[in-house]
GROMACS .gro file of C-alpha atoms in nm:
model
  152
    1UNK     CA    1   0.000   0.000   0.000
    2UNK     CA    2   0.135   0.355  -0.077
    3UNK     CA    3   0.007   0.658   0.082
    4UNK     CA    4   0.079   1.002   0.050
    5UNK     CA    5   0.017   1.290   0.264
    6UNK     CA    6   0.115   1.681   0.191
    7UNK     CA    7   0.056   1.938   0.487
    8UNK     CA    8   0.192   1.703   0.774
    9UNK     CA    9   0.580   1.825   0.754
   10UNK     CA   10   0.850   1.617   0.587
   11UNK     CA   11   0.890   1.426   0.937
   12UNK     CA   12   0.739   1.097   0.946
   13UNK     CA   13   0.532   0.980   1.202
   14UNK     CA   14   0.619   0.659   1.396
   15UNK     CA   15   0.548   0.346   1.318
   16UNK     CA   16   0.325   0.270   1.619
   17UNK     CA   17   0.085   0.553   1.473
   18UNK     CA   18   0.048   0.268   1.166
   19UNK     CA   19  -0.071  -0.013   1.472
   20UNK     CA   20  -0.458   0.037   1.347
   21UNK     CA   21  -0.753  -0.154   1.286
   22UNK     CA   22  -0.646  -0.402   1.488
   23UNK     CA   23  -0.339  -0.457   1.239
   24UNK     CA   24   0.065  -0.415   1.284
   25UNK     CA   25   0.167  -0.392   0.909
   26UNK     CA   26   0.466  -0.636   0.838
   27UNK     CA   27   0.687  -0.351   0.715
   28UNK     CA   28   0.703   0.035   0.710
   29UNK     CA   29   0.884   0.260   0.518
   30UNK     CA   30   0.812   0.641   0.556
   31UNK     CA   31   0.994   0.876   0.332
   32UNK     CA   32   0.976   1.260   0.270
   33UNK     CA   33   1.018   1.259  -0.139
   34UNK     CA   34   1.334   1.440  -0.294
   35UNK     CA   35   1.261   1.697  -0.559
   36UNK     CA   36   0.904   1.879  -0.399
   37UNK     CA   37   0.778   2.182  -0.563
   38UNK     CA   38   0.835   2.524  -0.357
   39UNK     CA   39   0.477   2.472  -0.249
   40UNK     CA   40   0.429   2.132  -0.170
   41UNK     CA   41   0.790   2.164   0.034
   42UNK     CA   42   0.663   2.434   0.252
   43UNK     CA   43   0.367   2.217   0.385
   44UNK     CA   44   0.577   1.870   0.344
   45UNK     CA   45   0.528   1.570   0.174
   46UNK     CA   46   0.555   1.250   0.289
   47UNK     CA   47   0.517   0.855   0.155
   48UNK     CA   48   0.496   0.561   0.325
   49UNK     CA   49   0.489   0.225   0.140
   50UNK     CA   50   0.307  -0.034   0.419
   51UNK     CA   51   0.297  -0.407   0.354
   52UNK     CA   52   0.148  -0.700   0.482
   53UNK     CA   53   0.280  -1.063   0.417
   54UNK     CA   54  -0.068  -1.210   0.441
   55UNK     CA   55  -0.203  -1.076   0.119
   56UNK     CA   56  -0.559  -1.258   0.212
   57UNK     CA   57  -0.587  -1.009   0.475
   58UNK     CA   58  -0.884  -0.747   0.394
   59UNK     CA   59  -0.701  -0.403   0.420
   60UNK     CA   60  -1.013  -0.178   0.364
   61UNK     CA   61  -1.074  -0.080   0.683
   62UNK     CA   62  -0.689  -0.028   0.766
   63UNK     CA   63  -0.662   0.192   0.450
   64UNK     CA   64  -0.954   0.412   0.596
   65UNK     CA   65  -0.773   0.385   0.954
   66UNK     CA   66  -0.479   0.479   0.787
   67UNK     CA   67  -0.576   0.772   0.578
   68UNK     CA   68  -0.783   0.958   0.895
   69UNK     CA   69  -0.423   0.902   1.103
   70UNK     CA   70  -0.200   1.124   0.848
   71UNK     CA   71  -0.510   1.402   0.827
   72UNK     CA   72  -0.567   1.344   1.231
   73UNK     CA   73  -0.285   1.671   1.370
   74UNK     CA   74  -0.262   1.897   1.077
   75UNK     CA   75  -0.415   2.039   0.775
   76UNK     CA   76  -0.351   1.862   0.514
   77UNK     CA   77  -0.421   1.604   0.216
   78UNK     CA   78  -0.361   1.221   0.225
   79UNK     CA   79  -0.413   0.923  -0.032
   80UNK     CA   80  -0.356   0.591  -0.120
   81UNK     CA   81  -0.259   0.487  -0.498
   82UNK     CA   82  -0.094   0.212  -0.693
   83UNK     CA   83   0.291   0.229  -0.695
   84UNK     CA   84   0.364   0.413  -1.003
   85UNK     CA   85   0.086   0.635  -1.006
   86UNK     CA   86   0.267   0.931  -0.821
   87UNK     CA   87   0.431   1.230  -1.035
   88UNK     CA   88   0.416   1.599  -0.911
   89UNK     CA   89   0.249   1.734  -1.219
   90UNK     CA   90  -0.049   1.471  -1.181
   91UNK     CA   91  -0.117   1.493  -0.806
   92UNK     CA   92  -0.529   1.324  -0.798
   93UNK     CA   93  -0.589   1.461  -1.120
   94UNK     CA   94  -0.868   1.293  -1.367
   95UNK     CA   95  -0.555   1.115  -1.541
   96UNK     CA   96  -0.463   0.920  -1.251
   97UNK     CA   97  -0.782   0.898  -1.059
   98UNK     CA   98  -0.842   0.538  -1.190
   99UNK     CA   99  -0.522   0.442  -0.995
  100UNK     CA  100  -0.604   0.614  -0.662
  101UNK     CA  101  -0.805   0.382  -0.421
  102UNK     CA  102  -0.838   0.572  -0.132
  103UNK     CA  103  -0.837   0.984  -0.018
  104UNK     CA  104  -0.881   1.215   0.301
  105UNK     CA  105  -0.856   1.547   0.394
  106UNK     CA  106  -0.865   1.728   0.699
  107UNK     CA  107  -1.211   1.733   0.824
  108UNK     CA  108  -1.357   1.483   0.625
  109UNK     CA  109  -1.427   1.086   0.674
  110UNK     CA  110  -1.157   0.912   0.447
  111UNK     CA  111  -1.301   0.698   0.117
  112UNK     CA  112  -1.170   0.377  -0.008
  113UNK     CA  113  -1.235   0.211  -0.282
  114UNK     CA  114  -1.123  -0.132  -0.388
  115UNK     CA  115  -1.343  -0.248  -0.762
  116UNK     CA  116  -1.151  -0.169  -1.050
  117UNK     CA  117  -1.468  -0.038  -1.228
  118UNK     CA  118  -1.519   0.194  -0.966
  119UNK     CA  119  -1.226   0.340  -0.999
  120UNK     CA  120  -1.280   0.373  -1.350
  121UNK     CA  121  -1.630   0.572  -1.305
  122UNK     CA  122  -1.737   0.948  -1.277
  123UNK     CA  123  -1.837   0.912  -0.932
  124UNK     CA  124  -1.474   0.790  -0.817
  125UNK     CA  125  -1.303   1.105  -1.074
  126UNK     CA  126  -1.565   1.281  -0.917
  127UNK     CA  127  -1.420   1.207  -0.511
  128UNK     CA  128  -1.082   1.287  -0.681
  129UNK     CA  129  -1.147   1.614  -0.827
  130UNK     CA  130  -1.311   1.644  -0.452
  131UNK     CA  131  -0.933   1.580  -0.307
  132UNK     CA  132  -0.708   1.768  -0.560
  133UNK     CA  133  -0.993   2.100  -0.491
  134UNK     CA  134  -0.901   2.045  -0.153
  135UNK     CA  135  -0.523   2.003  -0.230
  136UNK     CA  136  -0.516   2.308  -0.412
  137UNK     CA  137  -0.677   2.457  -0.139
  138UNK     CA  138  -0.421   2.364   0.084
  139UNK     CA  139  -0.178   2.462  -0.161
  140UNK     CA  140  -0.287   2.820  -0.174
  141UNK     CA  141  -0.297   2.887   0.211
  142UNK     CA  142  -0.675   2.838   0.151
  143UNK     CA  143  -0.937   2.680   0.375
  144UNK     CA  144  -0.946   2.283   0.240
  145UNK     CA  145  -1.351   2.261   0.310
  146UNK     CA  146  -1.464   2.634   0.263
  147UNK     CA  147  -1.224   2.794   0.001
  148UNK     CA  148  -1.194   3.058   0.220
  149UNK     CA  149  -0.780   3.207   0.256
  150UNK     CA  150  -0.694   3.188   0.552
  151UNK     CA  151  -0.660   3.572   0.617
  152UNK     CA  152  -1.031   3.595   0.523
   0.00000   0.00000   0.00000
C-alpha cells in the first residue's frame, strides 16, 4: 500500500501511529520525497509504502484507519494509490484517478475504494477532483472545506 500525505511536515510519524484496525503492518517505510515543488515543500510531503505478508488479509478498513491518522494533527491532504501512479504534475488529477483507491482530507471521513470499475467511473473522478480541490486549497494557504484564505 502507498500513501501520501502533503501538509503534515516532511517528518514521518512513527510506526506505532500505523498499529490500526487491529493490524501491525509487516513492514514500514516512511519517506519525505526528494525533488518537492516550492509549495508542496513548505507544507511537506511524505510517503509511506506499508505491507502486509498475508495478502488474504482485507485491508479496507486499515486503509480508511490509515488515511484519517495522516489528516488526524494537521491540515492537510492524504491518499492511497498504486505504486507508479505518483508524479508531481499529476497529483489526484482525472488522469490518474483510476489508480487512486483511497483519499482524506482534513475534516472529512476518508473513502476507499477497492473495484476496479469503480475506480474507473465518474463518481470515483468525481471524489478525486473532490481531493485535488481540496489540495489546491491547501496549496494556496486556503481553507481545504470552505475555500476561504486563511486571512479571510
Amino acid at each position: 500500500m502507498n500513501v501520501f500525505v502533503i501538509g503534515s511536515g516532511n517528518t514521518p510519524l512513527a510506526q506505532e501511529a500505523f498499529h490500526l484496525s487491529g493490524m501491525v503492518p509487516d513492514a514500514l517505510l516512511p519517506f519525505p520525497l526528494l525533488g518537492q515543488p516550492e509549495a508542496i515543500e513548505r507544507l511537506g510531503l511524505v510517503s509511506y509504502d506499508i505491507d502486509f505478508d498475508d495478502v488474504s488479509l482485507d485491508v479496507r478498513e486499515y486503509t480508511r484507519a490509515v488515511l484519517q491518522r495522516v489528516c488526524a494533527d494537521t491540515r492537510s491532504v492524504a491518499w492511497a494509490a498504486f505504486e507508479g501512479s505518483f508524479h508531481y504534475d499529476e497529483l489526484l488529477t482525472d488522469e490518474v484517478a483510476h489508480q487512486v483507491y483511497g483519499s482524506c482530507m482534513t475534516g472529512a471521513e476518508p473513502v476507499v475504494e477497492w473495484d476496479a470499475e469503480a475506480l474507473r467511473g465518474d463518481e470515483w473522478r468525481h471524489r478525486i477532483a473532490e481531493a485535488r480541490a481540496a489540495l489546491d486549497a491547501l496549496l494556496s494557504g486556503s481553507d481545504i472545506r470552505s475555500g476561504k484564505s486563511r486571512t479571510d
